Short mmCIF file of C-alpha atoms and ligand atoms in Angstrom, two decimals:
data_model
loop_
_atom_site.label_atom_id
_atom_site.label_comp_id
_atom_site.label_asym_id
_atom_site.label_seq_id
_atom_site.Cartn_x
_atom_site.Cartn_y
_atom_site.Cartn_z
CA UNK T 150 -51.00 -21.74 46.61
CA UNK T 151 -52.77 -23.33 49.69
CA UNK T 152 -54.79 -25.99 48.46
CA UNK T 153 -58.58 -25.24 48.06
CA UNK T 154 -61.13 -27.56 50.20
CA UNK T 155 -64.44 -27.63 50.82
CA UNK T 156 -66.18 -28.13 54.18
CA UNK T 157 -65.56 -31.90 54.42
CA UNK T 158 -62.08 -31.44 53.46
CA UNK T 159 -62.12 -32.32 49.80
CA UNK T 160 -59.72 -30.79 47.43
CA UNK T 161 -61.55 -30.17 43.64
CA UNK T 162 -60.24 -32.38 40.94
CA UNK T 163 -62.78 -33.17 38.27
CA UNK T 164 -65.21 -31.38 36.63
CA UNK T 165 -68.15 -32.86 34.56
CA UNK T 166 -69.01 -30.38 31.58
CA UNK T 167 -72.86 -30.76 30.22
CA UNK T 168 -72.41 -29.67 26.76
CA UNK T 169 -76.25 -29.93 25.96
CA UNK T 170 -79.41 -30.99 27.99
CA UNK T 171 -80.89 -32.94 24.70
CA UNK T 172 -80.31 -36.41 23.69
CA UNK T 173 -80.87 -38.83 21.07
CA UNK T 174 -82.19 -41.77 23.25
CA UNK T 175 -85.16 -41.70 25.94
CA UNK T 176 -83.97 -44.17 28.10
CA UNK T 177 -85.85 -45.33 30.31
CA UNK T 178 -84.15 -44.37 33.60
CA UNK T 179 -82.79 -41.03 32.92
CA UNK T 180 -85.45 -39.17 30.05
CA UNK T 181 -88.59 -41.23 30.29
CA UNK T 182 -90.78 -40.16 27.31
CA UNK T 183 -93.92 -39.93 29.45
CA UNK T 184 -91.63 -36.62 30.80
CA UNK T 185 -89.21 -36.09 28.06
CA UNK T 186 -91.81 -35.39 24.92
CA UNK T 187 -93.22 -32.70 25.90
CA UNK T 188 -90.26 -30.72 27.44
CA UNK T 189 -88.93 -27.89 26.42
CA UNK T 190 -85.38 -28.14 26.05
CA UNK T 191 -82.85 -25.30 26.19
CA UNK T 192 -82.61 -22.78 23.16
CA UNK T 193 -78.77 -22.00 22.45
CA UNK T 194 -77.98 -18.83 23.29
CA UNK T 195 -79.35 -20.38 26.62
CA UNK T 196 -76.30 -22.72 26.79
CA UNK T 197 -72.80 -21.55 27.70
CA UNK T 198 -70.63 -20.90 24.65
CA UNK T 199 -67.28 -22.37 24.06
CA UNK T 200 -65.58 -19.46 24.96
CA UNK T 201 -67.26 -19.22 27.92
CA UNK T 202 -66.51 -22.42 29.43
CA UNK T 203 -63.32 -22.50 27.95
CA UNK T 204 -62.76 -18.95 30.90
CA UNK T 205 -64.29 -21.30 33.35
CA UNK T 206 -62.08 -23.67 33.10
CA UNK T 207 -58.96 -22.16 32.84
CA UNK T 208 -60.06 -20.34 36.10
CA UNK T 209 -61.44 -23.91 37.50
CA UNK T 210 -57.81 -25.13 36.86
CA UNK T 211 -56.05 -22.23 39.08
CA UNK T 212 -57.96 -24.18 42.09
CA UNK T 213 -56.72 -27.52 41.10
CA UNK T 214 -59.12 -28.92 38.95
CA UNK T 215 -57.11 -31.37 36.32
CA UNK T 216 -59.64 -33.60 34.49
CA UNK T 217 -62.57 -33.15 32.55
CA UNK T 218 -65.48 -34.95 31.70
CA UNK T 219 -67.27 -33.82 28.49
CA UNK T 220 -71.30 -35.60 29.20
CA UNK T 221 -74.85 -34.20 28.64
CA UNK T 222 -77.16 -35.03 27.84
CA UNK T 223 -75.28 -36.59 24.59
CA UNK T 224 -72.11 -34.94 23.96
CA UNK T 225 -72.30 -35.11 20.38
CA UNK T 226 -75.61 -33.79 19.21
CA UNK T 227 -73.25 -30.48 20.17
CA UNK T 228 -72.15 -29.45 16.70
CA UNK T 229 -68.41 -28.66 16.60
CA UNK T 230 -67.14 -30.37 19.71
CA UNK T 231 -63.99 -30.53 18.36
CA UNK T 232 -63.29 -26.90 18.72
CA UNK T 233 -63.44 -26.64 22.42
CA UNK T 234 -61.80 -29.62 22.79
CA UNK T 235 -59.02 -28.20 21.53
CA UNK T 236 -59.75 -24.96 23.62
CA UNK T 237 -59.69 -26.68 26.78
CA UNK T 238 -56.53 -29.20 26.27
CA UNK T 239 -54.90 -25.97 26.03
CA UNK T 240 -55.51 -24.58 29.50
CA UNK T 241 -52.66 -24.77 31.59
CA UNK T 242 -52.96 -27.96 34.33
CA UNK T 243 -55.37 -29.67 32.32
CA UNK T 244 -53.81 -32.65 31.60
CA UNK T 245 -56.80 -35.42 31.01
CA UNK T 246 -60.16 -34.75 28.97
CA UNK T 247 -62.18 -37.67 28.69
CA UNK T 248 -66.42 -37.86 27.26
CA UNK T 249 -69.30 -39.82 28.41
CA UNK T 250 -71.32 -40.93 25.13
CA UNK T 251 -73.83 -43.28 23.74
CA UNK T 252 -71.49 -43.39 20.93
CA UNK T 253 -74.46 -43.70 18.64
CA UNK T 254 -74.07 -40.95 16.87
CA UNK T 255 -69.86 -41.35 16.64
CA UNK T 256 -68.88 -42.12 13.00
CA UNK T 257 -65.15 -42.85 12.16
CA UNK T 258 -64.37 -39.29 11.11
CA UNK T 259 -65.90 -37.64 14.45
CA UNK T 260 -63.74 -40.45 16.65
CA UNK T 261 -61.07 -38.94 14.82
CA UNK T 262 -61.23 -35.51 14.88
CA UNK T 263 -62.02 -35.60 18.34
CA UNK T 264 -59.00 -37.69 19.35
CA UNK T 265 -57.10 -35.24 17.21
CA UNK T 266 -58.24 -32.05 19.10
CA UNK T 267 -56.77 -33.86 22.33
CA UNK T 268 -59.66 -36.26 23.86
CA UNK T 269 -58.05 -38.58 26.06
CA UNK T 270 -60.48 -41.47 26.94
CA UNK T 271 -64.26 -42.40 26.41
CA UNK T 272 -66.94 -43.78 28.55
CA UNK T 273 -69.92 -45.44 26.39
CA UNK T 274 -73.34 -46.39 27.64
CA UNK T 275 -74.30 -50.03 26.65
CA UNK T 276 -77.04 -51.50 28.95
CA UNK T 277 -77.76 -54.82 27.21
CA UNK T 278 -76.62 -57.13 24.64
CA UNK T 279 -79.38 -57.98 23.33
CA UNK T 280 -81.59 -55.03 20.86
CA UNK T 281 -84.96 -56.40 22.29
CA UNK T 282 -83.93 -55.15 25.62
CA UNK T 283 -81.65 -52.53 24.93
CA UNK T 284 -84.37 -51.07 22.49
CA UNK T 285 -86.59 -51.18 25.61
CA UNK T 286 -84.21 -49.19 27.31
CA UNK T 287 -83.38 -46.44 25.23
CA UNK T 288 -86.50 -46.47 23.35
CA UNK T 289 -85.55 -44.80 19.83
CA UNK T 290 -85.03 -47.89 18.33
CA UNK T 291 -80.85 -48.19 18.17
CA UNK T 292 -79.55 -51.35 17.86
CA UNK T 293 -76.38 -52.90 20.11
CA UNK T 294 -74.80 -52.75 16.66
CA UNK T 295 -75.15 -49.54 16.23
CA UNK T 296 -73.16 -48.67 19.65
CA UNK T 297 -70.59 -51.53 18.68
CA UNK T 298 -69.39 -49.79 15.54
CA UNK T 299 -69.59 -46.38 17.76
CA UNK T 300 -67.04 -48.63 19.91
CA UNK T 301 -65.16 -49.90 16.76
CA UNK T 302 -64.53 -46.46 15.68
CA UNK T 303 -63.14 -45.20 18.71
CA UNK T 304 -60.94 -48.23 19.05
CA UNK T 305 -59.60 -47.33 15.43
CA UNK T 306 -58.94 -43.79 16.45
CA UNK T 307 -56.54 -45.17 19.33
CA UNK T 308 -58.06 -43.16 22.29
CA UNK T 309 -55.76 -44.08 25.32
CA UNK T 310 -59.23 -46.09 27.24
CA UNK T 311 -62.40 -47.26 26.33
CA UNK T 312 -64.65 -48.01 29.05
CA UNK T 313 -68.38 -49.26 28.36
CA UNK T 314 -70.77 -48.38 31.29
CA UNK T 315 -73.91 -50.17 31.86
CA UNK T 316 -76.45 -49.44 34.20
CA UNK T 317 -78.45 -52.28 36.29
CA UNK T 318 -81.59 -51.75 36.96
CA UNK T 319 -83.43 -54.60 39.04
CA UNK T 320 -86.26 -56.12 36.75
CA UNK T 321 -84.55 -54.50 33.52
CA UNK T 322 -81.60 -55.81 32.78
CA UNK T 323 -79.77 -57.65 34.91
CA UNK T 324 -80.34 -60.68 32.41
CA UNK T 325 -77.42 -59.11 30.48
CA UNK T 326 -74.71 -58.74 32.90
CA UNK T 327 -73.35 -61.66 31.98
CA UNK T 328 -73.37 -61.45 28.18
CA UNK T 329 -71.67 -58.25 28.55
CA UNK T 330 -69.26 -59.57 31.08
CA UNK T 331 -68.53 -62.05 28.05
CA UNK T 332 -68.48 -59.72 25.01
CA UNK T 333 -66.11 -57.36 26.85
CA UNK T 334 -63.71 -59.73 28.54
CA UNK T 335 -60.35 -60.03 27.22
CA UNK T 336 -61.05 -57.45 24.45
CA UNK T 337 -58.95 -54.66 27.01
CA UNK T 338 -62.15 -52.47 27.00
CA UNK T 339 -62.94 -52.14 31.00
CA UNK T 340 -66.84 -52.93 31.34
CA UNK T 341 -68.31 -51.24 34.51
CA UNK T 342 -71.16 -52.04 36.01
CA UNK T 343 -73.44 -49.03 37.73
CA UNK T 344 -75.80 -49.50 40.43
CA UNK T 345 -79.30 -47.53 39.47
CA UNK T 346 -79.65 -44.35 40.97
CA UNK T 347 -82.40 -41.64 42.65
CA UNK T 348 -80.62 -38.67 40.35
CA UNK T 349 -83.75 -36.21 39.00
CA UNK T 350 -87.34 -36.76 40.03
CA UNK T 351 -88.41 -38.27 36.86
CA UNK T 352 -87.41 -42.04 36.75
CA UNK T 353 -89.82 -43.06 39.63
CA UNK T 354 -86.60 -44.77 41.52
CA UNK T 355 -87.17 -47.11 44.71
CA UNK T 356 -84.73 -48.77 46.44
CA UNK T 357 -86.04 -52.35 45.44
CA UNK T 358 -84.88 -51.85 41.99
CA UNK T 359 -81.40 -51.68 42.87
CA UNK T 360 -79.34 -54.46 41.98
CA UNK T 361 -76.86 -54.54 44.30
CA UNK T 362 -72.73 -54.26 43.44
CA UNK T 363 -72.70 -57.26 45.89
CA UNK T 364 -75.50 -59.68 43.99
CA UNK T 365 -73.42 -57.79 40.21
CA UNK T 366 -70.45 -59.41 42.09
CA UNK T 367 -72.24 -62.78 42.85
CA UNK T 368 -73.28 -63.18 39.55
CA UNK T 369 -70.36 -62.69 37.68
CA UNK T 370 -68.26 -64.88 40.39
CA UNK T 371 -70.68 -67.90 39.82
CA UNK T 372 -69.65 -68.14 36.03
CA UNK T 373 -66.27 -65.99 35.11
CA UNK T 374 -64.55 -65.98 38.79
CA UNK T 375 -63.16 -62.47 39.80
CA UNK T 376 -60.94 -61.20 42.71
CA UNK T 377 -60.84 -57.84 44.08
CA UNK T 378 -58.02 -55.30 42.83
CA UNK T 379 -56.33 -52.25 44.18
CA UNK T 380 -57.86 -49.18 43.09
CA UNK T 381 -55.95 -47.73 40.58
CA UNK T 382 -55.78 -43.78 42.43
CA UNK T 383 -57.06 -42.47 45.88
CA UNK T 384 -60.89 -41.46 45.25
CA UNK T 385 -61.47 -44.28 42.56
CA UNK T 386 -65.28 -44.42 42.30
CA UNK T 387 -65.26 -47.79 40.43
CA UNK T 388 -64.68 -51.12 43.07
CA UNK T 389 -62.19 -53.09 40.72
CA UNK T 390 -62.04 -57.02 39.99
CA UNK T 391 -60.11 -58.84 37.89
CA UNK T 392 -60.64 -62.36 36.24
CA UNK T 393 -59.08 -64.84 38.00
CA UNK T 394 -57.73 -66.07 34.74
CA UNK T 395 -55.98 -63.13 33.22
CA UNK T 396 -58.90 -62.20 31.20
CA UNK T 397 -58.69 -58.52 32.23
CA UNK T 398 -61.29 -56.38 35.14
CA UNK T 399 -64.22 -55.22 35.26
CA UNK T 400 -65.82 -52.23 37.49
CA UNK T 401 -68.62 -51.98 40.35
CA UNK T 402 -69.80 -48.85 40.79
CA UNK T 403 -71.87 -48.91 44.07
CA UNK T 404 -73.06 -45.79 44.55
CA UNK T 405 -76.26 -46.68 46.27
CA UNK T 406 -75.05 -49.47 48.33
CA UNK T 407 -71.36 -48.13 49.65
CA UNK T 408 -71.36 -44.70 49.18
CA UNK T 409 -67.90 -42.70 48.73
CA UNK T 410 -68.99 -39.50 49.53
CA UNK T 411 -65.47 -39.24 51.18
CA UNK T 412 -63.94 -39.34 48.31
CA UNK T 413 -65.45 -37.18 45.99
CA UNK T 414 -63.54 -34.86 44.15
CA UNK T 415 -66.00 -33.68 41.61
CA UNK T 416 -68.20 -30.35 40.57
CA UNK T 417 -70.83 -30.71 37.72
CA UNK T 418 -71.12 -27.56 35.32
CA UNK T 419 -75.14 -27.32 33.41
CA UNK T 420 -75.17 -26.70 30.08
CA UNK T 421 -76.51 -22.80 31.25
CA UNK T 422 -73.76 -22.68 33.38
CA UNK T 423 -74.70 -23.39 36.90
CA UNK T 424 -72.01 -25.18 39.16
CA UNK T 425 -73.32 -28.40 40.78
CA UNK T 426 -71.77 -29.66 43.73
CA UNK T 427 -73.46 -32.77 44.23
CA UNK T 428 -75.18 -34.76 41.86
CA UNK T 429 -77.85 -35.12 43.79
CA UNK T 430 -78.18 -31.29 44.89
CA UNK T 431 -81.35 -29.71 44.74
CA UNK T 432 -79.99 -26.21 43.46
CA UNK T 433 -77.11 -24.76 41.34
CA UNK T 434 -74.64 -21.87 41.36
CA UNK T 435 -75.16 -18.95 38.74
CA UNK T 436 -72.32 -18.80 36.97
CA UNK T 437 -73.32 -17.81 33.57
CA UNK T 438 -75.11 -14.11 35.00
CA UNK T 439 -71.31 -12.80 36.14
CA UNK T 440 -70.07 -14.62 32.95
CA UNK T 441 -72.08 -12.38 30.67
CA UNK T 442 -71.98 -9.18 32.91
CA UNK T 443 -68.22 -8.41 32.23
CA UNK T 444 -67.39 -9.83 35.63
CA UNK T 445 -63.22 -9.93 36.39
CA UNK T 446 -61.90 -13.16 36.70
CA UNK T 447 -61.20 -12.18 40.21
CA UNK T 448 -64.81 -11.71 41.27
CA UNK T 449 -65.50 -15.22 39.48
CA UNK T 450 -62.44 -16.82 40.89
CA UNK T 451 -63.53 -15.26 44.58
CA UNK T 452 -67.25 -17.26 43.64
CA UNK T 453 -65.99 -20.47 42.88
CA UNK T 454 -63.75 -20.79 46.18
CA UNK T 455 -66.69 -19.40 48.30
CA UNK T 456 -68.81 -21.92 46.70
CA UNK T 457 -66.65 -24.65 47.16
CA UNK T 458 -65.49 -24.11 50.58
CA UNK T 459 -69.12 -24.09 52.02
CA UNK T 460 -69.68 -27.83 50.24
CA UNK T 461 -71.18 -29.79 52.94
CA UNK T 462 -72.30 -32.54 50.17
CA UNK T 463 -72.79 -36.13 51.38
CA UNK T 464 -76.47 -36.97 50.02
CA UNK T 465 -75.20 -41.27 49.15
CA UNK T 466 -74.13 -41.27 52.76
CA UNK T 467 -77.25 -40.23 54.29
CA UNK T 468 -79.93 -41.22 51.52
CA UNK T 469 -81.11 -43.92 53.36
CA UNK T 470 -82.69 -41.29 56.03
CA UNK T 471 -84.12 -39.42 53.28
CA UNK T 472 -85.97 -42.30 51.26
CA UNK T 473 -90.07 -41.16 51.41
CA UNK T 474 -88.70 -37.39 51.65
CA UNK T 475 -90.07 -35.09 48.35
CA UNK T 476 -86.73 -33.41 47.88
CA UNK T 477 -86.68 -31.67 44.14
CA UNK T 478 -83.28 -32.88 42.29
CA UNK T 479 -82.17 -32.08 39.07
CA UNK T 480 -82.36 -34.54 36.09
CA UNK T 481 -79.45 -36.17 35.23
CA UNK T 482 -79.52 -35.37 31.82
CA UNK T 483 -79.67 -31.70 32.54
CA UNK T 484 -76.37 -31.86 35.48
CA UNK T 485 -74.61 -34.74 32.94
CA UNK T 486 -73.52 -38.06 34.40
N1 SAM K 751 -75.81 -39.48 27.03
C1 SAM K 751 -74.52 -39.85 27.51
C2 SAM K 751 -74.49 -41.30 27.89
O1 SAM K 751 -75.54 -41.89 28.11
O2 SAM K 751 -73.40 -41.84 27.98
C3 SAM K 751 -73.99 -38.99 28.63
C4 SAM K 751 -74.95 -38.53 29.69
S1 SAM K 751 -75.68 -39.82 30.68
C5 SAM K 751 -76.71 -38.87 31.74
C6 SAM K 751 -74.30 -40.30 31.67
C7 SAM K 751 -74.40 -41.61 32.36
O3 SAM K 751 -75.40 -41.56 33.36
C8 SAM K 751 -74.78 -42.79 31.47
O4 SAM K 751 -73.81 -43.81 31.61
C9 SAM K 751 -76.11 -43.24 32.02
O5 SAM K 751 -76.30 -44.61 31.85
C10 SAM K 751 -76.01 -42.83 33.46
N2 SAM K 751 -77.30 -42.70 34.13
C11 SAM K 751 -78.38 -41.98 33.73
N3 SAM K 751 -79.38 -42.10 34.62
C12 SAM K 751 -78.92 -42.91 35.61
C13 SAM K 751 -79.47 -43.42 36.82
N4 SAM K 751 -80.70 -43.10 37.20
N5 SAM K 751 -78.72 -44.22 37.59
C14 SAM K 751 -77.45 -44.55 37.22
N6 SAM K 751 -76.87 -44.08 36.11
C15 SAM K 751 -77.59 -43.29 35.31
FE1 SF4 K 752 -79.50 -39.86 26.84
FE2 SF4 K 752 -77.45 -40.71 28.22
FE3 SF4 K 752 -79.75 -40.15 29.47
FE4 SF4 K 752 -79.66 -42.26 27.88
S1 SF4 K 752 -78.48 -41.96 29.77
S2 SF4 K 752 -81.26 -40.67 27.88
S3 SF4 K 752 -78.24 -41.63 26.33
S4 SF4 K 752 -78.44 -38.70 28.44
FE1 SF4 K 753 -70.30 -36.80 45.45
FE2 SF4 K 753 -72.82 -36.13 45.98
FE3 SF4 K 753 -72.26 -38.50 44.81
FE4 SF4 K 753 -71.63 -38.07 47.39
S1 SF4 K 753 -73.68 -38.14 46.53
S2 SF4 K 753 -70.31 -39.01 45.82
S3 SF4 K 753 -71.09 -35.88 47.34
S4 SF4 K 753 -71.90 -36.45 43.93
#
């Protein structure tokens, strides 16, 4: 099989799975309350079943797709996750299946049954150390402690990596880069640090409220000193650095600042089932319509290479000619993370 790639040359590796648009925080930067209150989230039969993205997939994998990414909005306030976890680590040439998660909801039993149906790793969402401003930030009232034992119970289930992401926002929260740099060294769990992002229309983003992967960097330097790694894979998003004194890495993710565009291996499936191939993009690809109109998997199959080969994606790279533009972007909560 010739290898599939799109117009900038990029094979398709990952794809991120929304499993739900709804959440159980409103934080501040992705589902604001001022916008999230009122809104009228998806109805089920709305969303893709299991069974349907379980025939995406498989057909996803004949063009070279190998890892998954299970995200959301939050993953698990999808009842019976464990089910098409087990569907998909099935698929032939799937061979890693990893979630994004606030982990608030994760009890000891779910960590477990979901490592038993064949999820690999987990990415959790911790913005702050302290409740006062990590309350402020997801604004439902969870406590640190709450995500912690969320943490604790995936560490007991033995899921191959844990890595806690937490987002920077300039004026928010980059008073706890440091604590968290703390908590998580040495403890094997790889803390990454994400630059704040223009995904979606509704978080008001301006560039001054980035903090930078370079001042992230600075910061950490001045106190815990770090040196620059290798990345572990061609197409690594994360910038790695390790402490200088064996204390483990962390991860910069600078999305804003140095763009990898290049690099990017990824599609994005909606909870409806419309194929994403930008985070950033302003529109989607109907997938769900041929899905439930008894379409072969040779029309879909035709779809998803025609989609993918006219990917022209690069919105990081140029953004910077774009700021004061209106473009309309989907929410991040709605395209997953
Ligand atoms: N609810 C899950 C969670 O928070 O882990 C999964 C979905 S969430 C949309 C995925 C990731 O996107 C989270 O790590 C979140 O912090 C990040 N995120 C959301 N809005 C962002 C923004 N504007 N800039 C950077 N990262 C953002
Ligand atoms: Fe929910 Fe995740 Fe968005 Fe926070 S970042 S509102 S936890 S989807
Ligand atoms: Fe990929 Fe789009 Fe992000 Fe560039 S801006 S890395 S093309 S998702």
């Amino acid at each position: 099989m010739t290898e599939l790639l799109d117009g900038l040359g990029r094979p398709i590796h990952d794809l991120r799975i929304s499993v739900t648009d709804r959440c159980n925080f409103r934080c501040t930067y992705c589902m604001p309350r001022e916008v999230f209150d009122n809104h009228k989230f998806l109805p089920r039969k709305e969303l893709l079943s299991f069974e349907e993205i379980e025939r995406l997939v498989r057909l996803f994998a004949g063009l070279g797709v190998r890892k998954l990414r299970l995200t959301g909005g939050e993953p698990l306030v999808r009842n019976d996750l464990e089910s098409l976890i087990e569907r998909l680590a099935n698929i032939d040439g799937i061979d890693d299946i990893a979630m994004t998660s606030n982990v608030s909801l994760m009890t000891a039993a779910r960590a477990q049954s979901l490592r038993d149906a064949g999820l690999a790793r987990i990415n959790v969402s911790l913005d702050a150390m302290d409740d006062a401003t990590f309350k402020a930030i997801n604004d439902v009232d969870v406590s640190v402690q709450q995500v912690l034992d969320g943490i604790g119970h995936c560490a007991a289930a033995d899921y191959d990596e844990i890595k806690i992401n937490m987002v920077v926002k300039k004026g928010l929260n980059e008073h706890s880069i440091l604590p968290m740099a703390r908590f998580f060294k040495g403890t094997g769990q790889i803390l990454r640090f994400i630059e704040f992002m223009d995904v979606g229309n509704a978080n008001g983003w301006v560039p001054e409220e980035v903090f930078t992967a370079a001042e992230i960097v600075e910061m950490i330097n001045a106190e815990l000193p770090i040196e620059p790694t290798d990345a572990n894979y061609s197409g690594e998003v994360a910038k790695r650095w390790s402490y200088s004194d064996g204390g483990g890495e962390v991860g910069v993710i600078a999305s804003v600042s140095e763009p990898f565009c290049g690099g990017c291996h990824r599609a994005r499936l909606s909870a409806v089932g419309q194929l994403f191939t930008c985070l950033f993009a302003s529109f989607g690809h109907d997938l769900r319509t041929p899905l439930r109109e008894d379409t072969s998997d040779k029309e879909i199959l035709a779809r998803l290479e025609n989609i993918w080969q006219n990917r022209n994606d690069r919105y990081s790279e140029v953004r910077a000619s774009l700021v004061g533009t209106p473009i309309k972007k989907v929410e991040m909560s709605y395209i997953g993370g």
